[in-house]
Coordinates of C-alpha atoms in Angstrom, one line a residue:
L1 CA 95.5 132.6 71.3
N2 CA 92.3 134.6 69.9
Q3 CA 94.4 136.1 67.9
T4 CA 96.2 133.3 66.5
V5 CA 92.8 131.4 65.5
S6 CA 91.8 134.7 63.9
R7 CA 94.9 135.2 61.7
R8 CA 94.3 131.2 60.4
V9 CA 90.5 131.9 59.6
A10 CA 91.2 135.0 57.3
A11 CA 94.0 133.1 55.9
L12 CA 91.7 130.3 54.9
R13 CA 89.1 132.7 53.7
F14 CA 91.8 134.1 51.6
L15 CA 93.0 131.1 50.3
L16 CA 89.1 130.1 49.3
S17 CA 88.4 133.5 47.6
Y18 CA 92.2 132.9 45.7
L19 CA 90.6 129.2 44.6
A20 CA 87.3 130.8 43.6
F21 CA 88.9 133.6 41.6
T22 CA 91.5 131.1 39.7
W23 CA 88.7 128.6 38.8
F24 CA 86.8 131.9 37.5
V25 CA 90.0 133.0 35.4
V26 CA 90.4 129.5 34.0
V27 CA 86.7 129.1 32.9
E28 CA 86.9 132.1 30.9
A29 CA 89.7 131.4 29.4
T30 CA 88.8 128.1 28.4
Q31 CA 85.3 129.7 27.1
N32 CA 87.3 132.0 24.9
H33 CA 89.7 129.7 23.3
C34 CA 86.5 127.6 22.4
K35 CA 84.7 130.5 21.0
S36 CA 87.6 131.3 19.2
L37 CA 87.7 128.2 17.1
A38 CA 83.9 128.3 16.9
Q39 CA 83.1 125.1 18.6
T40 CA 79.9 124.6 21.1
P41 CA 80.3 123.3 24.3
S42 CA 79.3 119.8 23.1
D43 CA 82.7 119.4 21.3
S44 CA 86.1 119.0 22.8
C45 CA 85.8 122.1 25.4
N46 CA 83.6 120.0 27.0
S47 CA 86.0 118.1 28.4
D48 CA 88.3 120.2 29.3
F49 CA 85.3 122.1 31.4
D50 CA 84.8 118.1 33.1
A51 CA 88.2 118.1 33.7
I52 CA 88.3 121.9 35.5
S53 CA 85.2 121.4 37.4
T54 CA 86.6 117.9 38.5
S55 CA 89.8 119.7 39.8
T56 CA 87.6 122.3 41.4
T57 CA 85.2 119.9 43.5
H58 CA 88.3 118.2 44.8
L59 CA 90.4 121.6 45.7
L60 CA 86.6 123.0 47.6
M61 CA 86.7 119.3 49.5
L62 CA 89.6 120.1 51.4
R63 CA 87.4 121.5 53.8
S64 CA 86.1 118.5 55.1
L65 CA 89.1 117.1 55.2
A66 CA 90.4 119.2 58.2
R67 CA 87.1 117.3 60.0
M68 CA 87.7 114.2 60.0
P69 CA 84.3 111.7 61.8
R70 CA 84.6 110.0 65.3
L71 CA 85.2 106.4 64.4
L72 CA 82.5 104.0 65.4
S73 CA 83.2 100.7 66.8
Q74 CA 80.6 97.8 66.0
L75 CA 78.3 98.1 68.5
E76 CA 77.9 102.1 68.1
A77 CA 77.3 101.0 64.3
Q78 CA 74.3 98.5 65.1
R79 CA 73.0 100.8 67.7
I80 CA 72.5 103.8 64.9
D81 CA 71.1 101.7 62.5
E82 CA 68.7 100.3 65.1
E83 CA 67.3 103.9 66.4
L84 CA 66.9 104.6 62.3
F85 CA 64.9 102.1 61.8
S86 CA 62.5 102.2 65.2
D87 CA 63.2 105.7 66.4
Y88 CA 63.5 107.5 63.2
G89 CA 61.0 105.6 60.7
F90 CA 63.7 104.8 57.9
S91 CA 63.4 101.3 56.4
L92 CA 65.8 99.1 55.3
D93 CA 65.2 99.7 51.3
Q94 CA 65.4 103.4 52.1
L95 CA 68.6 102.9 53.7
M96 CA 70.0 100.7 51.2
E97 CA 68.4 103.0 48.4
L98 CA 70.6 105.7 49.8
A99 CA 73.6 103.9 50.8
G100 CA 73.9 102.4 47.1
L101 CA 73.8 105.8 45.4
S102 CA 76.5 107.3 47.8
V103 CA 78.8 104.3 46.7
A104 CA 78.0 104.8 42.9
V105 CA 78.4 108.4 43.0
A106 CA 81.9 107.7 44.4
V107 CA 82.9 105.4 41.9
T108 CA 82.5 108.1 39.6
K109 CA 84.4 110.5 41.3
E110 CA 87.6 108.8 40.5
Y111 CA 86.9 105.9 38.3
P112 CA 85.5 108.0 35.5
V113 CA 83.2 106.0 32.9
E114 CA 85.6 106.4 29.7
T115 CA 88.6 104.5 31.6
H116 CA 86.9 102.6 34.2
R117 CA 83.6 101.3 32.3
N118 CA 83.4 97.7 33.1
I119 CA 82.3 97.4 36.9
L120 CA 82.3 93.9 38.6
V121 CA 79.8 94.0 41.6
C122 CA 80.8 91.1 44.0
A123 CA 77.8 90.9 46.6
G124 CA 77.5 88.9 49.7
P125 CA 73.9 87.8 51.3
G126 CA 73.5 90.4 53.6
N127 CA 72.3 94.2 53.6
N128 CA 76.2 95.0 52.1
G129 CA 74.9 93.0 48.8
G130 CA 71.9 94.8 48.9
D131 CA 74.1 98.4 48.9
G132 CA 75.8 96.7 45.8
L133 CA 72.5 95.7 43.6
V134 CA 71.7 99.4 44.3
A135 CA 74.8 100.4 43.3
A136 CA 75.1 98.8 40.2
R137 CA 71.7 99.9 39.1
H138 CA 72.8 103.3 39.1
L139 CA 76.2 102.9 37.6
K140 CA 74.0 101.4 35.2
L141 CA 72.2 104.4 34.6
F142 CA 75.4 106.4 35.0
G143 CA 76.5 104.4 32.0
Y144 CA 78.6 102.0 33.1
N145 CA 78.2 98.3 32.2
P146 CA 77.9 96.5 36.1
T147 CA 78.3 92.8 35.9
V148 CA 77.1 91.3 39.3
F149 CA 78.8 88.1 41.2
Y150 CA 75.9 87.2 43.5
P151 CA 76.7 83.5 44.5
K152 CA 74.3 83.6 48.2
R153 CA 70.9 85.2 47.1
P154 CA 68.7 85.7 50.1
A155 CA 65.1 84.3 49.5
K156 CA 62.8 87.5 50.5
Q157 CA 62.6 91.4 50.1
P158 CA 64.1 93.6 49.9
F159 CA 66.8 91.7 48.1
Q160 CA 64.3 89.6 45.4
G161 CA 63.0 93.2 44.2
L162 CA 66.9 94.8 43.9
T163 CA 67.6 91.3 41.9
T164 CA 64.8 91.8 39.3
Q165 CA 65.3 95.5 39.1
C166 CA 69.1 94.6 38.2
T167 CA 68.0 91.9 35.7
K168 CA 65.3 94.1 33.9
M169 CA 67.8 97.1 33.3
G170 CA 69.9 94.2 31.8
I171 CA 72.6 93.9 33.9
P172 CA 74.0 90.5 33.5
F173 CA 74.7 88.2 36.4
I174 CA 77.1 85.7 36.5
D175 CA 77.4 82.2 38.1
A176 CA 81.1 81.9 38.8
V177 CA 84.4 83.8 39.4
S178 CA 87.2 81.3 39.5
S179 CA 89.9 82.9 37.9
T180 CA 91.9 86.5 37.9
Q181 CA 90.9 86.2 33.9
D182 CA 87.3 85.9 35.1
I183 CA 87.6 89.3 37.4
T184 CA 89.6 91.4 34.3
S185 CA 87.5 90.4 32.0
H186 CA 84.5 91.6 33.7
G187 CA 85.8 94.7 35.6
D188 CA 87.8 97.6 35.4
V189 CA 87.4 98.2 38.8
V190 CA 85.8 95.7 41.2
L191 CA 83.0 96.7 43.6
D192 CA 83.4 95.1 47.3
A193 CA 79.8 94.6 48.7
I194 CA 80.5 91.3 50.4
F195 CA 80.4 91.7 54.1
G196 CA 79.3 95.0 56.1
F197 CA 80.1 96.1 59.4
S198 CA 77.8 93.0 61.0
F199 CA 80.7 90.9 59.7
K200 CA 82.6 88.3 62.4
G201 CA 84.8 85.4 62.6
D202 CA 86.1 83.6 59.2
V203 CA 85.7 83.6 55.8
R204 CA 83.6 80.8 54.4
A205 CA 83.1 79.7 50.9
P206 CA 82.4 80.3 48.5
F207 CA 84.0 83.9 49.5
D208 CA 87.2 82.7 51.2
S209 CA 88.5 81.7 47.4
L210 CA 86.8 84.9 46.0
L211 CA 88.5 87.4 48.6
A212 CA 92.0 85.6 47.5
L213 CA 91.3 86.0 43.4
L214 CA 90.4 89.6 44.2
N215 CA 93.7 90.8 46.2
A216 CA 95.5 88.5 43.3
S217 CA 93.9 90.8 40.7
A218 CA 95.3 94.0 39.7
V219 CA 92.0 95.5 39.1
P220 CA 91.0 98.6 42.0
I221 CA 89.2 97.6 44.4
V222 CA 86.4 99.6 45.9
A223 CA 84.8 98.5 49.1
V224 CA 81.2 99.3 50.6
D225 CA 81.7 100.4 54.3
I226 CA 84.2 97.4 55.3
P227 CA 86.8 95.7 53.0
S228 CA 85.4 92.5 53.2
G229 CA 87.2 89.9 55.6
W230 CA 88.4 92.9 57.8
D231 CA 87.4 93.1 61.5
V232 CA 85.2 96.0 61.7
E233 CA 87.1 97.5 64.8
E234 CA 90.5 96.0 64.2
G235 CA 91.2 95.7 60.5
N236 CA 92.4 92.8 58.5
V237 CA 93.8 91.1 61.7
S238 CA 93.5 87.7 59.7
G239 CA 95.8 88.8 56.6
K240 CA 93.2 87.4 54.0
G241 CA 91.1 90.6 54.0
L242 CA 90.5 93.1 50.9
Q243 CA 93.2 95.4 50.0
A244 CA 91.0 98.0 48.6
D245 CA 91.9 101.5 46.3
M246 CA 89.0 103.3 47.5
L247 CA 86.7 102.8 50.8
V248 CA 83.4 104.3 50.9
S249 CA 82.2 104.3 54.7
L250 CA 78.8 104.5 55.3
T251 CA 76.8 106.6 57.9
A252 CA 80.1 107.3 59.5
P253 CA 83.9 105.4 59.1
K254 CA 83.9 102.5 61.3
K255 CA 87.1 102.1 63.4
C256 CA 88.8 99.8 60.8
A257 CA 89.4 102.8 58.9
T258 CA 92.6 103.7 61.1
H259 CA 94.1 100.9 59.3
F260 CA 92.9 101.5 55.6
A261 CA 96.0 102.2 53.0
G262 CA 94.1 102.6 49.8
R263 CA 94.1 106.0 48.0
F264 CA 90.6 107.2 48.3
H265 CA 88.5 107.1 51.8
Y266 CA 84.7 108.6 50.8
L267 CA 82.0 109.2 53.5
G268 CA 78.6 108.4 52.2
G269 CA 75.0 108.4 53.0
R270 CA 73.9 112.1 53.5
F271 CA 71.0 111.1 55.5
V272 CA 72.0 110.9 59.5
P273 CA 69.3 113.2 61.3
A274 CA 71.2 116.1 63.3
A275 CA 70.0 114.8 66.7
L276 CA 71.3 111.4 65.9
E277 CA 74.6 112.8 65.1
A278 CA 74.5 114.8 68.2
K279 CA 73.8 111.9 70.3
Y280 CA 76.6 110.1 69.4
Q281 CA 78.9 112.8 68.7
L282 CA 79.7 111.6 65.1
Q283 CA 81.3 115.1 64.0
L284 CA 80.5 114.5 60.6
P285 CA 81.9 116.9 58.1
P286 CA 80.0 118.9 55.9
Y287 CA 79.0 118.0 52.5
P288 CA 79.7 120.2 49.4
G289 CA 76.8 121.6 48.0
T290 CA 74.1 118.8 47.1
E291 CA 76.6 116.6 47.0
C292 CA 75.8 113.0 48.8
V293 CA 79.6 112.0 49.5
V294 CA 82.7 113.8 50.8
L295 CA 86.5 113.0 50.2
L296 CA 87.8 112.3 53.5
A297 CA 91.6 112.5 54.7
K298 CA 93.7 110.0 55.9

């Protein structure tokens, strides 16, 4: 058995070395091509470097695909949040900032600004909505054009502050989404920040009609932590929940992630203390370099 493990480790090391060497060769070839055309890195070769870097990042992420985190129940997710606040000194707005940044970065990985500049952020009344407002702010700074639909706004902090930040940064808020045309006119991508892991029961107005419109639209949906309308553990049991193209799990994936059938599943929120990870046996994968998100296997 030990010999078999050793052979597999050696094979993996060889594969990673080969990928690194291939990346080096391609970059060298591209640089030489740019020099031969007397171009600067800011010209058309820049797009070549971006494509190479993106592909290489995805290849190197394959190491993380082998280690899926342990899936959390709703109660476990709530307890972890409570301990982050009470035992580790995190504040609500701090966790929202880290989560929202992770979501925004994940969006950039699969929906580049050149082809998906317009983002419709649908924000709910709870913490998931706060994550969406933070993501909208970062997406604006990343060069996207976010628009926010925020029909039920809590009259308290940090939500009022997050709304003010978005407004001051020129992010528009719309009053209604009443048709699929409203969705496509504002978004090449929809960011679903409506309901999080605390959601229970039936979806009520105005969000019930919104979920139906989002599912009827052809615009890809990015779900923040939980696709809205899903049971946190059982998935889309009502059949009315959102069908997301991307899921960005925060802290650790929830049990409903086993039912996720979209193309991309990212883990975000690189803030879990090692002792807390060990206590709940989260088995989190390593994040590549300084990344705050990591691509997970289905």
